[in-house]
């Protein structure tokens, strides 16, 4: 399953900043536009995994997981 997200990007000399519109707190900055693209992708992956792990820990024992596609 592949999910897509919207990256908002803006140049603020000398930085390129980017954030994910759908997930608050996922943002980054780099001096090069292409580096920013890779960094925001990695940051998004790490955030999703962190949120997933946090949800599992909060559920405790006996929970079930299901995949929901949008």
GROMACS .gro file of C-alpha atoms in nm:
model
   70
    1UNK     CA    1   0.000   0.000   0.000
    2UNK     CA    2   0.139   0.336  -0.098
    3UNK     CA    3   0.011   0.651   0.066
    4UNK     CA    4   0.079   0.998  -0.066
    5UNK     CA    5   0.125   1.318   0.131
    6UNK     CA    6   0.151   1.683   0.038
    7UNK     CA    7   0.487   1.850   0.098
    8UNK     CA    8   0.470   2.227   0.127
    9UNK     CA    9   0.803   2.387   0.037
   10UNK     CA   10   0.933   2.739   0.055
   11UNK     CA   11   1.269   2.905   0.005
   12UNK     CA   12   1.373   3.129   0.290
   13UNK     CA   13   1.727   3.238   0.201
   14UNK     CA   14   1.952   3.055   0.236
   15UNK     CA   15   1.727   2.764   0.340
   16UNK     CA   16   1.466   2.548   0.174
   17UNK     CA   17   1.203   2.459   0.430
   18UNK     CA   18   0.940   2.190   0.392
   19UNK     CA   19   0.660   2.036   0.592
   20UNK     CA   20   0.390   1.776   0.542
   21UNK     CA   21   0.044   1.931   0.524
   22UNK     CA   22  -0.139   1.628   0.660
   23UNK     CA   23   0.081   1.554   0.963
   24UNK     CA   24   0.165   1.835   1.206
   25UNK     CA   25   0.523   1.843   1.327
   26UNK     CA   26   0.682   1.681   1.021
   27UNK     CA   27   0.913   1.950   0.887
   28UNK     CA   28   1.274   2.014   0.793
   29UNK     CA   29   1.513   2.260   0.637
   30UNK     CA   30   1.812   2.220   0.411
   31UNK     CA   31   2.031   2.451   0.205
   32UNK     CA   32   1.958   2.263  -0.119
   33UNK     CA   33   1.609   2.198  -0.254
   34UNK     CA   34   1.681   1.834  -0.344
   35UNK     CA   35   1.834   1.764  -0.002
   36UNK     CA   36   1.518   1.906   0.159
   37UNK     CA   37   1.306   1.666  -0.045
   38UNK     CA   38   1.496   1.363   0.084
   39UNK     CA   39   1.510   1.493   0.442
   40UNK     CA   40   1.135   1.557   0.463
   41UNK     CA   41   1.069   1.208   0.323
   42UNK     CA   42   1.290   1.049   0.589
   43UNK     CA   43   1.136   1.267   0.861
   44UNK     CA   44   0.787   1.158   0.749
   45UNK     CA   45   0.883   0.790   0.759
   46UNK     CA   46   1.028   0.828   1.109
   47UNK     CA   47   0.724   1.019   1.236
   48UNK     CA   48   0.477   0.762   1.103
   49UNK     CA   49   0.672   0.479   1.265
   50UNK     CA   50   0.695   0.671   1.595
   51UNK     CA   51   0.319   0.742   1.594
   52UNK     CA   52   0.251   0.377   1.509
   53UNK     CA   53   0.470   0.254   1.796
   54UNK     CA   54   0.317   0.505   2.038
   55UNK     CA   55  -0.034   0.385   1.946
   56UNK     CA   56   0.066   0.021   1.999
   57UNK     CA   57   0.213   0.100   2.341
   58UNK     CA   58  -0.097   0.297   2.441
   59UNK     CA   59  -0.324   0.008   2.340
   60UNK     CA   60  -0.146  -0.231   2.573
   61UNK     CA   61  -0.211  -0.604   2.536
   62UNK     CA   62  -0.486  -0.772   2.338
   63UNK     CA   63  -0.522  -0.524   2.055
   64UNK     CA   64  -0.571  -0.595   1.686
   65UNK     CA   65  -0.436  -0.403   1.390
   66UNK     CA   66  -0.607  -0.345   1.059
   67UNK     CA   67  -0.490  -0.157   0.752
   68UNK     CA   68  -0.722   0.116   0.631
   69UNK     CA   69  -0.671   0.259   0.284
   70UNK     CA   70  -0.785   0.607   0.193
   0.00000   0.00000   0.00000
